[in-house]
Coordinates of C-alpha atoms in Angstrom, one line a residue:
M1 CA 30.5 29.6 6.5
A2 CA 30.2 25.9 6.5
A3 CA 27.4 24.1 7.9
S4 CA 27.4 23.4 11.5
L5 CA 26.8 19.8 13.2
S6 CA 26.3 19.6 16.8
G7 CA 25.4 16.7 19.1
K8 CA 22.4 14.6 19.5
T9 CA 19.5 15.0 21.8
S10 CA 20.2 17.9 24.1
F11 CA 20.4 17.8 27.8
L12 CA 17.5 20.5 27.9
H13 CA 15.4 17.9 25.9
L14 CA 15.7 15.5 28.9
C15 CA 15.0 18.1 31.3
S16 CA 12.0 19.1 29.3
Y17 CA 10.6 15.6 29.5
C18 CA 11.3 15.1 33.0
F19 CA 9.6 18.5 34.0
F20 CA 6.3 17.5 32.1
V21 CA 6.5 13.9 33.7
F22 CA 6.6 15.7 37.0
L23 CA 3.7 18.1 36.2
S24 CA 1.6 15.3 35.0
M25 CA 2.1 13.4 38.3
Q26 CA 0.9 16.6 40.1
V27 CA -2.3 16.9 37.8
E28 CA -3.0 13.1 38.4
A29 CA -3.1 13.7 42.1
I30 CA -5.4 16.4 41.8
V31 CA -7.7 15.0 39.1
P32 CA -7.2 11.3 39.1
G33 CA -7.1 9.4 35.7
L34 CA -6.1 12.8 33.8
S35 CA -2.6 11.6 32.9
S36 CA -1.9 9.3 30.2
N37 CA 1.3 7.9 28.5
R38 CA 1.6 10.8 26.4
T39 CA 2.6 14.2 27.4
R40 CA 0.1 15.8 25.0
S41 CA -2.9 14.2 26.7
L42 CA -2.0 16.5 29.8
L43 CA -1.5 19.5 27.8
Q44 CA -4.9 19.2 26.1
T45 CA -6.4 20.0 29.4
L46 CA -4.4 23.1 29.9
S47 CA -4.5 25.3 26.8
T48 CA -6.2 25.9 23.3
G49 CA -7.4 22.6 22.5
N50 CA -4.9 22.3 19.4
A51 CA -3.0 19.2 20.8
I52 CA -0.1 19.7 18.7
D53 CA 0.5 23.3 19.6
D54 CA -0.1 22.8 23.2
C55 CA 2.6 19.9 23.3
R56 CA 5.0 22.1 21.2
K57 CA 4.7 24.8 23.8
S58 CA 5.7 22.6 26.6
A59 CA 9.3 22.7 25.7
V60 CA 11.3 24.3 28.3
D61 CA 13.1 26.4 25.6
W62 CA 12.1 25.8 22.1
N63 CA 15.4 26.9 20.4
S64 CA 17.7 24.7 22.9
D65 CA 15.2 21.7 22.5
R66 CA 13.9 21.9 18.9
M67 CA 13.6 18.1 18.7
H68 CA 11.0 18.1 21.5
M69 CA 8.5 18.9 18.6
A70 CA 9.0 15.3 17.1
G71 CA 6.7 13.7 19.8
C72 CA 3.9 16.1 19.4
G73 CA 2.5 14.7 16.1
I74 CA -1.1 13.3 16.0
G75 CA -3.2 11.4 13.7
F76 CA -2.1 9.0 10.9
G77 CA 1.3 10.8 10.6
S78 CA 2.1 10.7 14.4
G79 CA 5.1 8.3 13.9
A80 CA 7.0 10.7 11.6
F81 CA 9.7 11.6 14.2
G82 CA 11.9 13.2 11.3
G83 CA 15.6 13.8 12.4
A84 CA 14.9 13.4 15.9
N85 CA 17.9 11.9 17.7
G86 CA 20.1 12.6 14.8
N87 CA 22.6 15.6 14.3
Y88 CA 21.5 19.2 13.9
Y89 CA 22.5 20.8 10.7
T90 CA 22.4 24.5 10.1
V91 CA 21.7 25.9 6.4
T92 CA 24.1 28.9 5.9
D93 CA 23.8 29.3 2.0
P94 CA 20.8 29.7 -0.1
S95 CA 22.3 28.6 -3.2
D96 CA 21.6 25.4 -5.0
D97 CA 23.5 23.1 -7.0
P98 CA 21.4 19.9 -7.9
L99 CA 24.4 17.8 -9.1
N100 CA 27.0 18.6 -6.7
P101 CA 25.4 19.9 -3.3
Q102 CA 27.8 21.8 -1.2
P103 CA 28.1 21.7 2.6
G104 CA 26.1 24.5 4.1
T105 CA 22.9 24.2 1.5
L106 CA 19.8 22.8 1.9
R107 CA 20.2 20.1 -0.6
Y108 CA 23.4 18.9 0.9
A109 CA 21.4 18.0 4.1
V110 CA 18.3 16.4 2.6
I111 CA 20.2 13.8 0.8
Q112 CA 22.3 12.5 3.7
E113 CA 21.3 8.8 4.6
E114 CA 21.3 9.3 8.5
P115 CA 18.7 11.4 10.6
V116 CA 19.4 15.0 10.2
W117 CA 17.5 18.0 12.0
I118 CA 17.9 20.8 9.7
V119 CA 17.6 24.4 10.7
F120 CA 18.4 27.7 9.0
Q121 CA 21.1 30.4 10.3
S122 CA 19.0 33.4 8.9
D123 CA 16.2 34.7 6.9
M124 CA 16.7 33.3 3.1
T125 CA 14.9 32.7 -0.1
I126 CA 16.0 29.3 -1.6
T127 CA 15.3 29.0 -5.3
L128 CA 15.7 25.4 -6.2
R129 CA 17.1 24.7 -9.8
N130 CA 15.5 21.2 -9.7
E131 CA 13.2 19.4 -7.4
L132 CA 14.6 18.9 -3.7
V133 CA 14.4 15.2 -3.1
V134 CA 14.1 14.7 0.6
N135 CA 15.5 11.4 2.1
S136 CA 14.1 9.4 5.2
H137 CA 14.6 10.6 8.6
K138 CA 14.7 14.4 7.9
T139 CA 13.2 17.5 9.7
L140 CA 13.2 20.8 7.9
D141 CA 12.7 23.2 10.7
G142 CA 12.4 26.8 9.7
R143 CA 11.6 28.1 13.1
G144 CA 13.5 31.3 14.0
A145 CA 14.1 32.5 10.5
S146 CA 11.9 33.6 7.6
V147 CA 12.7 30.8 5.2
H148 CA 11.1 30.8 1.5
I149 CA 11.3 28.0 -1.0
A150 CA 9.9 30.0 -4.0
H151 CA 10.3 30.8 -7.7
G152 CA 11.9 27.5 -8.6
A153 CA 11.3 23.9 -8.2
C154 CA 9.9 22.7 -4.8
I155 CA 10.0 19.7 -2.4
T156 CA 9.5 16.0 -3.3
I157 CA 9.3 13.4 -0.8
F158 CA 10.1 10.2 -2.8
R159 CA 10.0 6.8 -1.5
A160 CA 10.9 8.1 1.9
S161 CA 9.8 7.8 5.5
R162 CA 9.8 9.6 9.0
V163 CA 9.9 13.2 7.5
I164 CA 8.8 16.5 8.8
I165 CA 8.4 19.7 7.0
H166 CA 7.8 22.7 9.5
G167 CA 7.9 26.4 9.3
L168 CA 8.5 27.1 5.6
N169 CA 6.9 29.6 3.1
I170 CA 6.3 27.7 0.0
H171 CA 5.1 29.5 -2.9
H172 CA 5.6 30.3 -6.6
C173 CA 6.8 26.9 -7.4
V174 CA 7.1 26.3 -11.2
T175 CA 7.4 23.3 -13.5
T176 CA 10.9 21.9 -14.1
E177 CA 11.9 19.6 -17.1
G178 CA 13.8 17.2 -14.8
G179 CA 17.3 15.9 -15.4
W180 CA 20.0 14.6 -13.0
V181 CA 19.8 15.3 -9.5
A182 CA 21.6 14.3 -6.4
T183 CA 19.6 11.9 -4.3
K184 CA 22.3 10.4 -1.9
P185 CA 25.8 11.4 -1.4
G186 CA 27.8 10.6 -4.3
H187 CA 24.7 9.4 -6.3
L188 CA 22.6 10.9 -8.9
S189 CA 19.1 9.9 -10.2
H190 CA 17.5 11.0 -13.4
R191 CA 14.2 12.9 -12.6
G192 CA 11.3 13.4 -14.8
R193 CA 9.2 16.6 -15.3
A194 CA 8.0 18.2 -12.0
D195 CA 4.5 19.8 -12.3
G196 CA 5.1 22.7 -9.9
D197 CA 3.6 21.3 -6.6
G198 CA 4.6 22.8 -3.2
I199 CA 5.1 19.4 -1.8
R200 CA 4.7 16.2 -3.6
V201 CA 4.7 13.1 -1.4
F202 CA 5.3 10.0 -3.6
E203 CA 5.2 6.2 -2.5
S204 CA 6.3 7.5 1.1
H205 CA 4.9 7.0 4.5
H206 CA 4.8 8.6 7.9
V207 CA 5.1 12.2 6.9
W208 CA 4.1 15.2 8.8
I209 CA 3.6 18.6 7.2
D210 CA 3.2 21.2 9.9
H211 CA 3.0 25.1 10.3
N212 CA 3.9 26.1 6.8
S213 CA 2.4 28.8 4.6
F214 CA 1.4 27.9 1.0
W215 CA 0.3 29.9 -1.9
E216 CA 0.4 30.5 -5.7
C217 CA 2.2 27.4 -7.0
H218 CA 1.9 26.1 -10.7
D219 CA 0.0 23.0 -9.7
G220 CA -1.0 21.8 -6.3
L221 CA 0.1 23.0 -2.8
V222 CA 0.2 19.4 -1.4
D223 CA 0.0 16.3 -3.5
V224 CA 0.2 12.8 -1.7
L225 CA 0.2 10.1 -4.5
H226 CA 1.1 6.7 -5.4
G227 CA 0.7 4.6 -2.4
S228 CA 1.8 7.0 0.2
N229 CA 0.3 6.5 3.6
F230 CA 0.3 7.5 7.4
I231 CA 0.4 11.3 6.7
T232 CA -0.6 14.2 8.8
I233 CA -1.1 17.8 7.5
S234 CA -1.7 20.2 10.1
N235 CA -1.6 23.8 11.4
N236 CA -0.8 25.2 7.6
H237 CA -2.1 28.2 6.0
F238 CA -3.4 27.8 2.5
H239 CA -4.4 30.8 0.4
D240 CA -4.5 32.5 -3.0
H241 CA -4.7 29.1 -4.9
D242 CA -6.8 27.0 -7.3
K243 CA -6.2 23.4 -6.9
V244 CA -5.1 23.2 -3.1
M245 CA -4.5 19.5 -2.0
L246 CA -4.8 16.3 -3.9
L247 CA -4.8 13.1 -1.9
G248 CA -4.7 10.1 -4.3
H249 CA -3.1 9.9 -7.9
A250 CA -6.2 8.7 -10.0
D251 CA -9.3 6.7 -10.0
E252 CA -7.5 3.8 -11.5
S253 CA -4.4 3.9 -8.9
E254 CA -4.6 0.6 -7.1
L255 CA -1.7 1.9 -5.0
D256 CA -3.9 4.4 -3.3
H257 CA -6.6 2.0 -1.8
D258 CA -5.5 2.0 1.7
M259 CA -4.2 5.7 2.2
K260 CA -4.9 7.1 5.4
I261 CA -4.5 10.8 5.8
T262 CA -5.2 13.3 8.8
V263 CA -6.0 16.8 7.9
V264 CA -6.3 19.0 11.0
Y265 CA -5.9 22.5 12.3
N266 CA -5.4 24.1 9.0
R267 CA -6.9 27.3 7.5
F268 CA -8.1 27.4 4.0
G269 CA -8.4 30.8 2.5
P270 CA -8.8 33.4 1.7
R271 CA -9.0 33.1 -2.1
C272 CA -8.9 29.0 -2.5
V273 CA -10.9 27.5 -5.1
Q274 CA -11.2 23.9 -4.5
R275 CA -9.6 20.7 -3.4
M276 CA -9.3 21.2 0.3
P277 CA -8.6 18.3 0.1
R278 CA -9.8 16.4 -3.1
C279 CA -9.7 12.6 -2.1
R280 CA -9.4 9.1 -3.9
F281 CA -10.1 5.7 -2.2
G282 CA -8.6 5.7 1.3
Y283 CA -9.7 7.0 4.6
F284 CA -9.5 10.6 5.3
H285 CA -10.0 12.4 8.7
V286 CA -10.8 16.2 8.0
A287 CA -11.0 17.7 11.5
D288 CA -10.9 21.1 13.3
N289 CA -10.0 23.1 10.0
D290 CA -11.1 26.6 9.2
Y291 CA -12.6 27.3 5.8
H292 CA -13.0 30.8 4.5
A293 CA -15.1 31.4 1.3
W294 CA -14.1 28.7 -1.2
E295 CA -14.9 29.6 -4.8
M296 CA -16.0 26.2 -6.1
Y297 CA -16.1 23.7 -3.4
A298 CA -14.0 22.6 -0.3
I299 CA -13.9 18.8 -0.2
G300 CA -14.2 16.7 -3.2
G301 CA -13.7 13.0 -3.8
S302 CA -14.0 10.2 -6.2
A303 CA -13.4 6.4 -6.2
H304 CA -15.3 5.8 -3.1
P305 CA -13.4 7.4 -0.4
T306 CA -14.4 7.3 3.2
I307 CA -14.3 11.2 4.3
I308 CA -14.9 11.9 8.0
S309 CA -15.3 15.9 8.5
Q310 CA -15.4 16.6 12.1
G311 CA -15.4 19.8 14.0
N312 CA -14.8 21.9 11.1
R313 CA -15.8 25.7 10.7
F314 CA -17.2 26.3 7.1
L315 CA -17.8 30.0 6.2
A316 CA -19.2 30.1 2.6
S317 CA -18.9 33.2 0.4
D318 CA -21.7 35.4 -0.7
N319 CA -21.7 33.6 -4.1
R320 CA -24.9 31.6 -3.9
D321 CA -23.5 29.0 -6.4
A322 CA -20.7 28.0 -4.0
K323 CA -22.5 27.2 -0.9
E324 CA -21.9 23.5 -1.1
I325 CA -18.9 22.2 0.7
T326 CA -18.9 18.8 -1.2
K327 CA -18.2 17.9 -4.7
R328 CA -18.5 14.1 -5.7
V329 CA -17.3 12.4 -9.0
G330 CA -18.3 8.9 -9.9
H331 CA -18.6 6.7 -6.9
A332 CA -19.7 8.5 -3.9
G333 CA -18.2 6.8 -1.1
D334 CA -18.9 7.5 2.7
W335 CA -19.0 11.1 3.4
I336 CA -20.0 12.0 7.1
S337 CA -20.2 15.2 9.1
I338 CA -19.9 15.5 12.9
D339 CA -20.0 18.6 14.9
D340 CA -19.1 20.8 11.9
V341 CA -20.2 24.5 12.0
F342 CA -21.9 25.8 8.9
L343 CA -21.9 29.8 8.3
N344 CA -23.4 32.0 5.7
G345 CA -25.5 29.1 3.9
A346 CA -22.8 26.6 3.7
F347 CA -23.8 22.9 3.6
F348 CA -22.5 19.5 3.5
V349 CA -24.2 16.6 1.6
E350 CA -23.6 13.2 3.5
S351 CA -23.7 9.8 1.8
G352 CA -22.9 6.3 2.6
R353 CA -23.4 4.0 5.4
G354 CA -22.0 6.3 8.1
D355 CA -19.2 4.1 9.3
L356 CA -17.7 5.9 12.1
I357 CA -15.3 3.4 13.4
S358 CA -12.0 5.0 14.1
R359 CA -9.0 3.8 12.2
Y360 CA -6.4 5.1 14.7
T361 CA -4.3 3.4 16.9
P362 CA -4.0 4.6 20.5
E363 CA -1.0 6.6 19.7
Q364 CA -2.4 8.3 16.8
Q365 CA -5.8 9.3 18.4
F366 CA -6.6 12.8 19.5
E367 CA -9.5 14.7 20.7
V368 CA -11.5 16.5 18.1
K369 CA -13.2 19.7 19.2
S370 CA -16.5 21.3 18.2
G371 CA -16.4 23.6 15.1
S372 CA -17.3 26.3 17.4
Q373 CA -13.8 26.4 18.9
V374 CA -11.9 26.2 15.5
T375 CA -11.0 30.0 15.5
A376 CA -9.1 29.7 18.7
M377 CA -7.4 26.4 17.6
T378 CA -6.2 27.9 14.4
A379 CA -4.9 31.3 15.6
E380 CA -1.5 30.4 14.9
V381 CA -1.8 28.6 11.6
G382 CA 1.0 29.1 9.0
V383 CA 4.6 29.7 9.8
L384 CA 5.3 30.6 13.5
K385 CA 7.0 33.8 14.5
C386 CA 9.4 32.4 16.9
Q387 CA 12.2 34.5 18.7
S388 CA 15.3 33.1 20.2
S389 CA 14.9 35.6 23.2
L390 CA 11.7 33.9 24.2
A391 CA 11.4 30.3 25.7
T392 CA 8.0 29.5 24.1
C393 CA 7.5 29.3 20.5

């Protein structure tokens, strides 16, 4: 069956927006000043405190109005609208041809040059023969199917922008030796060796990685490198892995000096060892995450990063040598803890001048809750179990 392409933003998308504008007006009448220019601000007062999920659940019907999710981003990657306002494309074929991608396959969709919102017809495991190079203005939306990217190469976002990766199981990614790969329709690029990362973001900006499940890849689960910027990593479940997340290529990398990344509402563990994340240079807001029994350390850094740990829940293991959350290498930088919760002997070592000036624009800003509320806010981390028969997902 060929890939299906449908029209642009649905009528239901417009209905959803109008409904919540109306609801916002009613709440404003009851509680003056509550409404803002973003639907998310209203929803934060109504539900779990997870601003992304509260916004996402406001869709009238998730399956008919998938693009509603594009407006729910927060933090530095909130401008990553993906394939919103483009065409829908349905993946029907799990096979992979890196040189000549066929209609119906995932690779055929991600190399297109126009905005595309990619969905999946049914449960499938896609074993990529070489790295999947995702172009700008793409959304990979696995809701409603059990989609696994596994046992082969995995995902690279290379010199791209406005990309959303949502609802995928990414695991057992392996190293590949590279070679020729289709990167645009009718165009091949020669790719070097891939290390076996789950998702690698390279020289890209405005990327949102949300509600995925990651485990057991050859190298990292998520790496953001070489001048990539304006990234949000949210609502993911990371487990059963050593080096989880690397933000910044190397201490000598001038490109990463201005990196800005939000890591929010994720669960790390069980059986994660280190790098949750490991930061270089840049400004990193690590907020409202749930940490379960790291085996070496949770948050690491070098090359003078600014790391704001805010509202996280840190549960240390029983290993008395793995109670410290932080690990510094070389120049320490500014490491600040605000409203974190420390359990079973966990502790965070602060350093630096304590610069708490927000780097967010008004559109990126969100309310961070106390670490005591993290369990509720992260109750639905990882791949969502969405049913087409239910309006809410």
